[in-house]
PDB file of C-alpha atoms in Angstrom:
ATOM      1  CA  UNK H   1       0.000   0.000   0.000  1.00 70.00           C
ATOM      2  CA  UNK H   2       1.337   3.412  -0.929  1.00 80.00           C
ATOM      3  CA  UNK H   3       1.241   6.259   1.560  1.00 93.00           C
ATOM      4  CA  UNK H   4      -0.740   9.353   0.577  1.00 95.00           C
ATOM      5  CA  UNK H   5       2.531  11.205  -0.069  1.00 96.00           C
ATOM      6  CA  UNK H   6       3.674   8.455  -2.426  1.00 96.00           C
ATOM      7  CA  UNK H   7       0.345   8.695  -4.260  1.00 96.00           C
ATOM      8  CA  UNK H   8       0.667  12.462  -4.599  1.00 97.00           C
ATOM      9  CA  UNK H   9       4.278  12.181  -5.748  1.00 97.00           C
ATOM     10  CA  UNK H  10       3.364   9.570  -8.374  1.00 96.00           C
ATOM     11  CA  UNK H  11       0.544  11.758  -9.722  1.00 96.00           C
ATOM     12  CA  UNK H  12       2.802  14.812  -9.938  1.00 97.00           C
ATOM     13  CA  UNK H  13       5.585  12.904 -11.677  1.00 98.00           C
ATOM     14  CA  UNK H  14       3.046  11.554 -14.184  1.00 97.00           C
ATOM     15  CA  UNK H  15       1.877  15.119 -14.898  1.00 96.00           C
ATOM     16  CA  UNK H  16       5.444  16.378 -15.367  1.00 98.00           C
ATOM     17  CA  UNK H  17       6.183  13.569 -17.816  1.00 97.00           C
ATOM     18  CA  UNK H  18       2.982  14.408 -19.704  1.00 96.00           C
ATOM     19  CA  UNK H  19       4.203  17.989 -20.030  1.00 97.00           C
ATOM     20  CA  UNK H  20       7.522  16.826 -21.454  1.00 96.00           C
ATOM     21  CA  UNK H  21       5.692  14.580 -23.912  1.00 95.00           C
ATOM     22  CA  UNK H  22       3.025  17.043 -25.080  1.00 95.00           C
ATOM     23  CA  UNK H  23       4.855  20.371 -25.281  1.00 95.00           C
ATOM     24  CA  UNK H  24       7.836  21.613 -27.244  1.00 94.00           C
ATOM     25  CA  UNK H  25       9.157  24.358 -24.950  1.00 96.00           C
ATOM     26  CA  UNK H  26       7.978  23.931 -21.340  1.00 97.00           C
ATOM     27  CA  UNK H  27       9.495  25.732 -18.343  1.00 97.00           C
ATOM     28  CA  UNK H  28       9.192  25.785 -14.552  1.00 98.00           C
ATOM     29  CA  UNK H  29       8.079  29.080 -12.993  1.00 96.00           C
ATOM     30  CA  UNK H  30      10.483  29.319 -10.059  1.00 96.00           C
ATOM     31  CA  UNK H  31       9.794  31.849  -7.311  1.00 93.00           C
ATOM     32  CA  UNK H  32      12.121  30.443  -4.662  1.00 93.00           C
ATOM     33  CA  UNK H  33       9.105  29.556  -2.533  1.00 93.00           C
ATOM     34  CA  UNK H  34       8.576  26.092  -1.070  1.00 95.00           C
ATOM     35  CA  UNK H  35       5.982  25.037  -3.669  1.00 96.00           C
ATOM     36  CA  UNK H  36       8.147  25.828  -6.690  1.00 96.00           C
ATOM     37  CA  UNK H  37      11.063  24.149  -4.900  1.00 97.00           C
ATOM     38  CA  UNK H  38       8.973  20.985  -4.446  1.00 98.00           C
ATOM     39  CA  UNK H  39       7.911  21.087  -8.121  1.00 98.00           C
ATOM     40  CA  UNK H  40      11.569  21.374  -9.143  1.00 98.00           C
ATOM     41  CA  UNK H  41      12.469  18.467  -6.851  1.00 98.00           C
ATOM     42  CA  UNK H  42       9.676  16.358  -8.377  1.00 98.00           C
ATOM     43  CA  UNK H  43      10.875  17.216 -11.905  1.00 98.00           C
ATOM     44  CA  UNK H  44      14.403  16.187 -10.921  1.00 97.00           C
ATOM     45  CA  UNK H  45      13.089  12.826  -9.684  1.00 97.00           C
ATOM     46  CA  UNK H  46      10.821  12.381 -12.719  1.00 97.00           C
ATOM     47  CA  UNK H  47      13.696  12.489 -15.208  1.00 97.00           C
ATOM     48  CA  UNK H  48      16.690  11.336 -13.162  1.00 96.00           C
ATOM     49  CA  UNK H  49      19.426  10.475 -14.141  1.00 95.00           C
ATOM     50  CA  UNK H  50      18.820  12.673 -17.194  1.00 95.00           C
ATOM     51  CA  UNK H  51      19.293  16.425 -16.911  1.00 93.00           C
ATOM     52  CA  UNK H  52      16.310  18.520 -15.851  1.00 95.00           C
ATOM     53  CA  UNK H  53      14.469  19.078 -19.168  1.00 95.00           C
ATOM     54  CA  UNK H  54      12.856  22.372 -18.134  1.00 96.00           C
ATOM     55  CA  UNK H  55      14.572  25.744 -17.660  1.00 97.00           C
ATOM     56  CA  UNK H  56      13.784  27.589 -14.429  1.00 98.00           C
ATOM     57  CA  UNK H  57      12.100  30.945 -15.078  1.00 97.00           C
ATOM     58  CA  UNK H  58      12.294  33.498 -12.287  1.00 97.00           C
ATOM     59  CA  UNK H  59      10.461  36.814 -12.523  1.00 96.00           C
ATOM     60  CA  UNK H  60      12.639  39.135 -10.460  1.00 95.00           C
ATOM     61  CA  UNK H  61      10.710  42.106  -9.059  1.00 94.00           C
ATOM     62  CA  UNK H  62      13.890  43.785  -7.853  1.00 94.00           C
ATOM     63  CA  UNK H  63      12.339  43.615  -4.387  1.00 94.00           C
ATOM     64  CA  UNK H  64      13.118  40.010  -3.594  1.00 94.00           C
ATOM     65  CA  UNK H  65      14.639  38.785  -0.345  1.00 95.00           C
ATOM     66  CA  UNK H  66      18.386  38.312  -0.831  1.00 94.00           C
ATOM     67  CA  UNK H  67      18.081  34.891   0.824  1.00 95.00           C
ATOM     68  CA  UNK H  68      15.727  33.840  -1.986  1.00 95.00           C
ATOM     69  CA  UNK H  69      18.152  34.926  -4.711  1.00 96.00           C
ATOM     70  CA  UNK H  70      21.092  33.209  -3.001  1.00 96.00           C
ATOM     71  CA  UNK H  71      19.093  29.989  -2.707  1.00 97.00           C
ATOM     72  CA  UNK H  72      17.998  30.197  -6.369  1.00 97.00           C
ATOM     73  CA  UNK H  73      21.544  30.574  -7.629  1.00 97.00           C
ATOM     74  CA  UNK H  74      22.843  27.738  -5.443  1.00 97.00           C
ATOM     75  CA  UNK H  75      20.060  25.383  -6.601  1.00 97.00           C
ATOM     76  CA  UNK H  76      20.619  26.181 -10.282  1.00 97.00           C
ATOM     77  CA  UNK H  77      24.322  25.423  -9.866  1.00 96.00           C
ATOM     78  CA  UNK H  78      23.595  22.194  -7.973  1.00 95.00           C
ATOM     79  CA  UNK H  79      21.157  20.908 -10.617  1.00 95.00           C
ATOM     80  CA  UNK H  80      23.089  22.221 -13.608  1.00 95.00           C
ATOM     81  CA  UNK H  81      19.810  23.767 -14.747  1.00 96.00           C
ATOM     82  CA  UNK H  82      19.176  26.612 -17.167  1.00 96.00           C
ATOM     83  CA  UNK H  83      18.033  29.820 -15.463  1.00 98.00           C
ATOM     84  CA  UNK H  84      16.057  32.529 -17.245  1.00 97.00           C
ATOM     85  CA  UNK H  85      15.359  35.751 -15.332  1.00 97.00           C
ATOM     86  CA  UNK H  86      12.656  38.224 -16.310  1.00 96.00           C
ATOM     87  CA  UNK H  87      13.250  41.673 -14.801  1.00 96.00           C
ATOM     88  CA  UNK H  88      10.399  43.860 -13.577  1.00 95.00           C
ATOM     89  CA  UNK H  89      12.885  46.726 -13.281  1.00 95.00           C
ATOM     90  CA  UNK H  90      13.601  46.373 -16.996  1.00 96.00           C
ATOM     91  CA  UNK H  91       9.862  46.473 -17.703  1.00 95.00           C
ATOM     92  CA  UNK H  92       9.646  49.718 -15.726  1.00 95.00           C
ATOM     93  CA  UNK H  93      12.703  51.218 -17.440  1.00 95.00           C
ATOM     94  CA  UNK H  94      11.346  50.459 -20.918  1.00 95.00           C
ATOM     95  CA  UNK H  95       7.896  51.859 -20.134  1.00 94.00           C
ATOM     96  CA  UNK H  96       6.113  48.523 -20.312  1.00 94.00           C
ATOM     97  CA  UNK H  97       4.682  49.085 -16.814  1.00 93.00           C
ATOM     98  CA  UNK H  98       4.366  52.014 -14.441  1.00 93.00           C
ATOM     99  CA  UNK H  99       5.669  51.665 -10.922  1.00 92.00           C
ATOM    100  CA  UNK H 100       3.179  52.201  -8.108  1.00 91.00           C
ATOM    101  CA  UNK H 101       3.767  54.927  -5.525  1.00 89.00           C
ATOM    102  CA  UNK H 102       2.564  55.508  -1.981  1.00 91.00           C
ATOM    103  CA  UNK H 103       2.576  53.506   1.227  1.00 89.00           C
ATOM    104  CA  UNK H 104       0.973  50.416  -0.338  1.00 89.00           C
ATOM    105  CA  UNK H 105       3.072  50.423  -3.501  1.00 90.00           C
ATOM    106  CA  UNK H 106       4.139  46.986  -4.706  1.00 89.00           C
ATOM    107  CA  UNK H 107       5.710  45.491  -7.783  1.00 89.00           C
ATOM    108  CA  UNK H 108       3.860  42.207  -7.317  1.00 87.00           C
ATOM    109  CA  UNK H 109       1.129  42.922  -9.887  1.00 87.00           C
ATOM    110  CA  UNK H 110       3.724  44.269 -12.329  1.00 90.00           C
ATOM    111  CA  UNK H 111       5.149  40.754 -12.622  1.00 92.00           C
ATOM    112  CA  UNK H 112       2.305  39.822 -14.981  1.00 92.00           C
ATOM    113  CA  UNK H 113       3.581  41.945 -17.870  1.00 93.00           C
ATOM    114  CA  UNK H 114       7.170  40.791 -17.317  1.00 95.00           C
ATOM    115  CA  UNK H 115       6.045  37.156 -17.214  1.00 94.00           C
ATOM    116  CA  UNK H 116       4.004  37.422 -20.421  1.00 93.00           C
ATOM    117  CA  UNK H 117       6.887  39.215 -22.158  1.00 94.00           C
ATOM    118  CA  UNK H 118       9.275  36.459 -21.045  1.00 96.00           C
ATOM    119  CA  UNK H 119       6.910  33.732 -22.268  1.00 94.00           C
ATOM    120  CA  UNK H 120       6.652  35.474 -25.636  1.00 94.00           C
ATOM    121  CA  UNK H 121      10.399  36.085 -25.924  1.00 95.00           C
ATOM    122  CA  UNK H 122      11.350  32.463 -25.275  1.00 96.00           C
ATOM    123  CA  UNK H 123       8.256  30.934 -26.936  1.00 94.00           C
ATOM    124  CA  UNK H 124       7.270  28.834 -23.922  1.00 95.00           C
ATOM    125  CA  UNK H 125       4.157  26.763 -24.648  1.00 94.00           C
ATOM    126  CA  UNK H 126       3.743  25.437 -21.096  1.00 95.00           C
ATOM    127  CA  UNK H 127       4.731  27.061 -17.797  1.00 95.00           C
ATOM    128  CA  UNK H 128       4.775  24.760 -14.779  1.00 97.00           C
ATOM    129  CA  UNK H 129       3.810  26.393 -11.492  1.00 94.00           C
ATOM    130  CA  UNK H 130       3.543  25.417  -7.845  1.00 93.00           C
ATOM    131  CA  UNK H 131      -0.020  26.612  -7.207  1.00 90.00           C
ATOM    132  CA  UNK H 132      -2.286  24.390  -5.103  1.00 92.00           C
ATOM    133  CA  UNK H 133      -6.081  24.351  -4.995  1.00 88.00           C
ATOM    134  CA  UNK H 134      -6.199  24.725  -1.210  1.00 87.00           C
ATOM    135  CA  UNK H 135      -4.288  28.027  -1.267  1.00 82.00           C
ATOM    136  CA  UNK H 136      -7.030  30.420  -2.284  1.00 76.00           C
ATOM    137  CA  UNK H 137     -10.536  30.318  -3.779  1.00 75.00           C
ATOM    138  CA  UNK H 138      -9.386  31.430  -7.242  1.00 75.00           C
ATOM    139  CA  UNK H 139      -6.760  28.669  -7.234  1.00 76.00           C
ATOM    140  CA  UNK H 140      -9.525  26.143  -6.543  1.00 79.00           C
ATOM    141  CA  UNK H 141     -11.042  26.869  -9.976  1.00 79.00           C
ATOM    142  CA  UNK H 142      -7.898  25.807 -11.826  1.00 84.00           C
ATOM    143  CA  UNK H 143      -7.489  22.669 -13.875  1.00 88.00           C
ATOM    144  CA  UNK H 144      -4.094  20.965 -13.811  1.00 91.00           C
ATOM    145  CA  UNK H 145      -3.594  21.883 -17.490  1.00 93.00           C
ATOM    146  CA  UNK H 146      -4.852  25.479 -17.430  1.00 90.00           C
ATOM    147  CA  UNK H 147      -5.356  27.012 -20.876  1.00 88.00           C
ATOM    148  CA  UNK H 148      -4.247  30.590 -21.611  1.00 89.00           C
ATOM    149  CA  UNK H 149      -5.337  32.449 -24.751  1.00 86.00           C
ATOM    150  CA  UNK H 150      -3.033  34.301 -27.153  1.00 83.00           C
ATOM    151  CA  UNK H 151      -3.107  37.310 -24.800  1.00 81.00           C
ATOM    152  CA  UNK H 152      -1.948  35.113 -21.908  1.00 77.00           C
ATOM    153  CA  UNK H 153      -5.309  35.474 -20.182  1.00 85.00           C
ATOM    154  CA  UNK H 154      -7.237  32.893 -18.165  1.00 83.00           C
ATOM    155  CA  UNK H 155     -10.987  32.342 -18.476  1.00 84.00           C
ATOM    156  CA  UNK H 156     -12.306  30.407 -15.454  1.00 81.00           C
ATOM    157  CA  UNK H 157     -15.518  29.595 -17.374  1.00 79.00           C
ATOM    158  CA  UNK H 158     -13.617  27.990 -20.237  1.00 79.00           C
ATOM    159  CA  UNK H 159     -11.802  25.125 -18.546  1.00 82.00           C
ATOM    160  CA  UNK H 160     -11.313  21.719 -20.105  1.00 83.00           C
ATOM    161  CA  UNK H 161     -12.522  18.520 -18.394  1.00 84.00           C
ATOM    162  CA  UNK H 162      -9.786  16.281 -16.974  1.00 84.00           C
ATOM    163  CA  UNK H 163     -11.526  12.943 -16.539  1.00 83.00           C
ATOM    164  CA  UNK H 164      -9.423   9.950 -15.507  1.00 84.00           C
ATOM    165  CA  UNK H 165      -6.281  12.119 -15.514  1.00 84.00           C
ATOM    166  CA  UNK H 166      -6.416  12.618 -19.275  1.00 88.00           C
ATOM    167  CA  UNK H 167      -4.858  16.012 -19.996  1.00 90.00           C
ATOM    168  CA  UNK H 168      -5.570  17.908 -23.208  1.00 86.00           C
ATOM    169  CA  UNK H 169      -2.635  20.075 -24.216  1.00 86.00           C
ATOM    170  CA  UNK H 170      -3.908  21.037 -27.663  1.00 87.00           C
ATOM    171  CA  UNK H 171      -3.687  24.729 -28.423  1.00 86.00           C
ATOM    172  CA  UNK H 172      -3.723  27.258 -31.234  1.00 84.00           C
ATOM    173  CA  UNK H 173      -0.763  29.357 -32.346  1.00 86.00           C
ATOM    174  CA  UNK H 174       0.215  31.892 -29.678  1.00 85.00           C
ATOM    175  CA  UNK H 175      -1.657  30.169 -26.856  1.00 87.00           C
ATOM    176  CA  UNK H 176       0.006  28.399 -23.964  1.00 90.00           C
ATOM    177  CA  UNK H 177      -0.753  26.426 -20.811  1.00 91.00           C
ATOM    178  CA  UNK H 178      -0.016  26.853 -17.153  1.00 93.00           C
ATOM    179  CA  UNK H 179       0.442  23.436 -15.565  1.00 95.00           C
ATOM    180  CA  UNK H 180       0.060  22.780 -11.830  1.00 95.00           C
ATOM    181  CA  UNK H 181       1.438  19.339 -10.854  1.00 96.00           C
ATOM    182  CA  UNK H 182       0.776  19.751  -7.122  1.00 96.00           C
ATOM    183  CA  UNK H 183      -2.804  21.025  -7.475  1.00 94.00           C
ATOM    184  CA  UNK H 184      -4.128  18.217  -5.265  1.00 93.00           C
ATOM    185  CA  UNK H 185      -1.595  18.745  -2.483  1.00 95.00           C
ATOM    186  CA  UNK H 186      -2.311  20.663   0.713  1.00 93.00           C
ATOM    187  CA  UNK H 187       0.086  22.917   2.593  1.00 93.00           C
ATOM    188  CA  UNK H 188       0.580  20.141   5.143  1.00 94.00           C
ATOM    189  CA  UNK H 189       1.326  17.639   2.360  1.00 96.00           C
ATOM    190  CA  UNK H 190       4.035  19.959   1.033  1.00 96.00           C
ATOM    191  CA  UNK H 191       5.687  20.342   4.419  1.00 96.00           C
ATOM    192  CA  UNK H 192       5.507  16.635   5.199  1.00 97.00           C
ATOM    193  CA  UNK H 193       7.022  15.870   1.795  1.00 97.00           C
ATOM    194  CA  UNK H 194       9.831  18.379   2.361  1.00 97.00           C
ATOM    195  CA  UNK H 195      10.504  16.697   5.703  1.00 97.00           C
ATOM    196  CA  UNK H 196      10.402  13.224   4.160  1.00 96.00           C
ATOM    197  CA  UNK H 197      12.693  14.136   1.252  1.00 96.00           C
ATOM    198  CA  UNK H 198      14.985  16.337   3.382  1.00 96.00           C
ATOM    199  CA  UNK H 199      14.689  19.156   0.826  1.00 97.00           C
ATOM    200  CA  UNK H 200      16.822  22.223   1.537  1.00 96.00           C
ATOM    201  CA  UNK H 201      14.915  25.518   1.804  1.00 96.00           C
ATOM    202  CA  UNK H 202      15.780  29.215   1.989  1.00 96.00           C
ATOM    203  CA  UNK H 203      16.616  30.250   5.540  1.00 95.00           C
ATOM    204  CA  UNK H 204      13.577  32.582   5.490  1.00 95.00           C
ATOM    205  CA  UNK H 205      11.305  29.631   6.215  1.00 96.00           C
ATOM    206  CA  UNK H 206      12.940  29.057   9.599  1.00 96.00           C
ATOM    207  CA  UNK H 207      12.646  31.332  12.601  1.00 96.00           C
ATOM    208  CA  UNK H 208      15.209  34.135  12.579  1.00 96.00           C
ATOM    209  CA  UNK H 209      15.583  37.622  13.992  1.00 96.00           C
ATOM    210  CA  UNK H 210      14.534  40.406  11.616  1.00 96.00           C
ATOM    211  CA  UNK H 211      13.616  44.062  11.842  1.00 96.00           C
ATOM    212  CA  UNK H 212       9.893  44.345  11.158  1.00 96.00           C
ATOM    213  CA  UNK H 213       6.951  46.698  11.558  1.00 95.00           C
ATOM    214  CA  UNK H 214       3.216  46.109  11.836  1.00 94.00           C
ATOM    215  CA  UNK H 215       0.634  47.241   9.288  1.00 92.00           C
ATOM    216  CA  UNK H 216      -3.033  46.204   9.205  1.00 88.00           C
ATOM    217  CA  UNK H 217      -2.366  43.330  11.585  1.00 87.00           C
ATOM    218  CA  UNK H 218       0.589  41.999   9.570  1.00 90.00           C
ATOM    219  CA  UNK H 219       4.294  42.004  10.287  1.00 94.00           C
ATOM    220  CA  UNK H 220       6.294  43.227   7.290  1.00 95.00           C
ATOM    221  CA  UNK H 221      10.045  43.366   6.763  1.00 95.00           C
ATOM    222  CA  UNK H 222      11.546  46.801   7.433  1.00 94.00           C
ATOM    223  CA  UNK H 223      13.263  47.142   4.055  1.00 93.00           C
ATOM    224  CA  UNK H 224      13.904  50.239   1.956  1.00 91.00           C
ATOM    225  CA  UNK H 225      11.456  49.115  -0.748  1.00 91.00           C
ATOM    226  CA  UNK H 226       8.504  49.600   1.648  1.00 93.00           C
ATOM    227  CA  UNK H 227       7.560  53.188   2.481  1.00 92.00           C
ATOM    228  CA  UNK H 228       6.589  53.327   6.139  1.00 93.00           C
ATOM    229  CA  UNK H 229       3.984  55.603   7.688  1.00 93.00           C
ATOM    230  CA  UNK H 230       5.108  57.987  10.451  1.00 92.00           C
ATOM    231  CA  UNK H 231       3.459  55.901  13.172  1.00 93.00           C
ATOM    232  CA  UNK H 232       4.894  52.541  12.039  1.00 93.00           C
ATOM    233  CA  UNK H 233       7.636  51.615  14.498  1.00 95.00           C
ATOM    234  CA  UNK H 234      10.454  49.242  13.569  1.00 96.00           C
ATOM    235  CA  UNK H 235      11.188  46.504  16.107  1.00 96.00           C
ATOM    236  CA  UNK H 236      13.194  43.290  16.077  1.00 96.00           C
ATOM    237  CA  UNK H 237      11.194  40.067  16.302  1.00 96.00           C
ATOM    238  CA  UNK H 238      11.702  36.341  15.857  1.00 97.00           C
ATOM    239  CA  UNK H 239       9.782  35.578  12.668  1.00 96.00           C
ATOM    240  CA  UNK H 240       9.683  33.310   9.667  1.00 95.00           C
ATOM    241  CA  UNK H 241       8.044  33.277   6.239  1.00 93.00           C
ATOM    242  CA  UNK H 242       5.175  30.895   5.658  1.00 91.00           C
ATOM    243  CA  UNK H 243       4.995  31.845   1.992  1.00 88.00           C
ATOM    244  CA  UNK H 244       7.619  33.827   0.060  1.00 90.00           C
ATOM    245  CA  UNK H 245       7.048  36.487  -2.563  1.00 87.00           C
ATOM    246  CA  UNK H 246       7.909  40.121  -3.196  1.00 90.00           C
ATOM    247  CA  UNK H 247       9.097  41.778   0.046  1.00 93.00           C
ATOM    248  CA  UNK H 248       6.332  44.400  -0.148  1.00 90.00           C
ATOM    249  CA  UNK H 249       3.533  41.839   0.128  1.00 88.00           C
ATOM    250  CA  UNK H 250       5.086  38.997   2.133  1.00 91.00           C
ATOM    251  CA  UNK H 251       3.779  38.902   5.674  1.00 91.00           C
ATOM    252  CA  UNK H 252       6.003  37.441   8.371  1.00 94.00           C
ATOM    253  CA  UNK H 253       4.817  35.094  11.108  1.00 93.00           C
ATOM    254  CA  UNK H 254       5.901  35.263  14.733  1.00 94.00           C
ATOM    255  CA  UNK H 255       7.343  31.820  15.321  1.00 94.00           C
ATOM    256  CA  UNK H 256       9.692  29.580  17.273  1.00 93.00           C
ATOM    257  CA  UNK H 257       9.984  26.952  14.523  1.00 95.00           C
ATOM    258  CA  UNK H 258      13.666  26.234  13.952  1.00 95.00           C
ATOM    259  CA  UNK H 259      13.324  22.863  12.214  1.00 95.00           C
ATOM    260  CA  UNK H 260      11.079  21.110   9.695  1.00 95.00           C
ATOM    261  CA  UNK H 261       9.527  19.102  12.513  1.00 96.00           C
ATOM    262  CA  UNK H 262       8.713  22.354  14.321  1.00 96.00           C
ATOM    263  CA  UNK H 263       7.132  23.814  11.169  1.00 95.00           C
ATOM    264  CA  UNK H 264       4.936  20.740  10.612  1.00 95.00           C
ATOM    265  CA  UNK H 265       3.719  20.957  14.213  1.00 95.00           C
ATOM    266  CA  UNK H 266       3.097  24.703  13.866  1.00 94.00           C
ATOM    267  CA  UNK H 267       1.090  24.296  10.639  1.00 93.00           C
ATOM    268  CA  UNK H 268      -0.982  21.525  12.227  1.00 92.00           C
ATOM    269  CA  UNK H 269      -1.987  23.836  15.077  1.00 89.00           C
ATOM    270  CA  UNK H 270      -2.561  27.100  13.195  1.00 85.00           C
ATOM    271  CA  UNK H 271      -6.001  28.451  12.308  1.00 80.00           C
ATOM    272  CA  UNK H 272      -4.693  31.112   9.926  1.00 80.00           C
ATOM    273  CA  UNK H 273      -4.636  30.274   6.221  1.00 76.00           C
ATOM    274  CA  UNK H 274      -1.316  30.161   4.383  1.00 77.00           C
ATOM    275  CA  UNK H 275      -2.049  33.265   2.317  1.00 59.00           C
ATOM    276  CA  UNK H 276      -3.540  35.086   5.277  1.00 63.00           C
ATOM    277  CA  UNK H 277      -0.270  36.967   5.513  1.00 58.00           C
ATOM    278  CA  UNK H 278      -0.124  38.040   1.867  1.00 55.00           C
ATOM    279  CA  UNK H 279      -0.895  41.744   1.510  1.00 55.00           C
ATOM    280  CA  UNK H 280      -1.535  41.420  -2.250  1.00 55.00           C
ATOM    281  CA  UNK H 281      -4.563  39.193  -1.588  1.00 51.00           C
ATOM    282  CA  UNK H 282      -6.171  41.869   0.602  1.00 52.00           C
ATOM    283  CA  UNK H 283      -6.465  44.538  -2.088  1.00 51.00           C
ATOM    284  CA  UNK H 284      -9.942  43.309  -2.979  1.00 51.00           C
ATOM    285  CA  UNK H 285     -12.246  40.313  -2.461  1.00 56.00           C
ATOM    286  CA  UNK H 286     -11.288  38.976  -5.908  1.00 59.00           C
ATOM    287  CA  UNK H 287      -7.676  40.184  -6.008  1.00 60.00           C
ATOM    288  CA  UNK H 288      -6.127  36.839  -6.973  1.00 56.00           C
ATOM    289  CA  UNK H 289      -8.740  35.999  -9.603  1.00 59.00           C
ATOM    290  CA  UNK H 290      -8.440  39.446 -11.180  1.00 61.00           C
ATOM    291  CA  UNK H 291      -4.646  39.054 -11.463  1.00 58.00           C
ATOM    292  CA  UNK H 292      -4.960  35.535 -12.852  1.00 55.00           C
ATOM    293  CA  UNK H 293      -7.365  36.646 -15.575  1.00 57.00           C
ATOM    294  CA  UNK H 294      -4.704  39.105 -16.742  1.00 60.00           C
ATOM    295  CA  UNK H 295      -2.015  36.433 -16.915  1.00 56.00           C
ATOM    296  CA  UNK H 296      -0.666  36.204 -13.348  1.00 65.00           C
ATOM    297  CA  UNK H 297       0.740  32.922 -12.020  1.00 63.00           C
TER     298      UNK H 297
END
C-alpha cells in the first residue's frame, strides 16, 4: 500500500512527464518559494538520471529577499539547470509598466507583464507552477492543465474537463498552458514531503531575527522598498516566512519553529490560512482571480 505522499508524488511525476511529452518548450516558474522548490524536486526525480528538461524561469521584481536569490543561484548550480530571469525593473525602465507609488506600492502585480513578455520572448508553450487548490478560492477553480489564450489570459468559465487524468494540451498558435502538478496537495502535504525528502529551503522559512513593523495586523520586513507611515515603528522580532514572494507583500509570522519538525507541528496547530499573511490578496475580495485573468501565475 502506498502512503498518501507516495500517491501524490506519483501523480505529480506523471503530470510532469505528460508535459515533457506534449509540449515543445515547457518551463518551470520558479519563485524560490517552497511550492516551486517541491515542483523542481519532483521534476528532478521524474527524469533522473537525465538532466532537468525544463529551464527555471524566475520573474525578479527587484524587491526580492536576498536569501531567496542566493538559494535560487545555489540550486541552479547544484542541478546544472538553465536559469532565465525576467526583470520587472527592466519592464519599468522600458515603459512597459508604471511603478506604483505611496505607502501600499508593490511590484507584485507588475510581474504579470514581465512574465508574459518572457513567455513570448522564449516561446514557452507550457509554464509549470507550484499553485495548489487549497491556497485560495481562485486557485480552486484551476485545472491541472490550465489554458491561456493568445493574450496570456485565463478564463475560469472555459476550462477543459480532466476525466481519468487525461490532460488535453492542444492549443492554437500563440496560446500556452499553465500546468500545476501539485494542485491536489495541501500545505501540510508539502511540508511533510519536504521533511520526508529532506529538501533544503531558503533560511527565510525558519525562525530568525529580523527588523519588522506592523501594518493592518501583519508584520512586514523593514526594508527600503517599503515606504513606512510615520506611526509605524520598527522593532526586532523572531519571525519566519510561511509563503515567500515580493518583500512588499510577504507577511512574516511570529514563530519559534527552527526545524522542519517544528514547522509541521506549527502548521498543524494554526487556524490562519497560508495566504492570510499576503498583503496582495487583501487589495480586494477577488484580487487573486483578477490578477490571474490578466495572466498572473
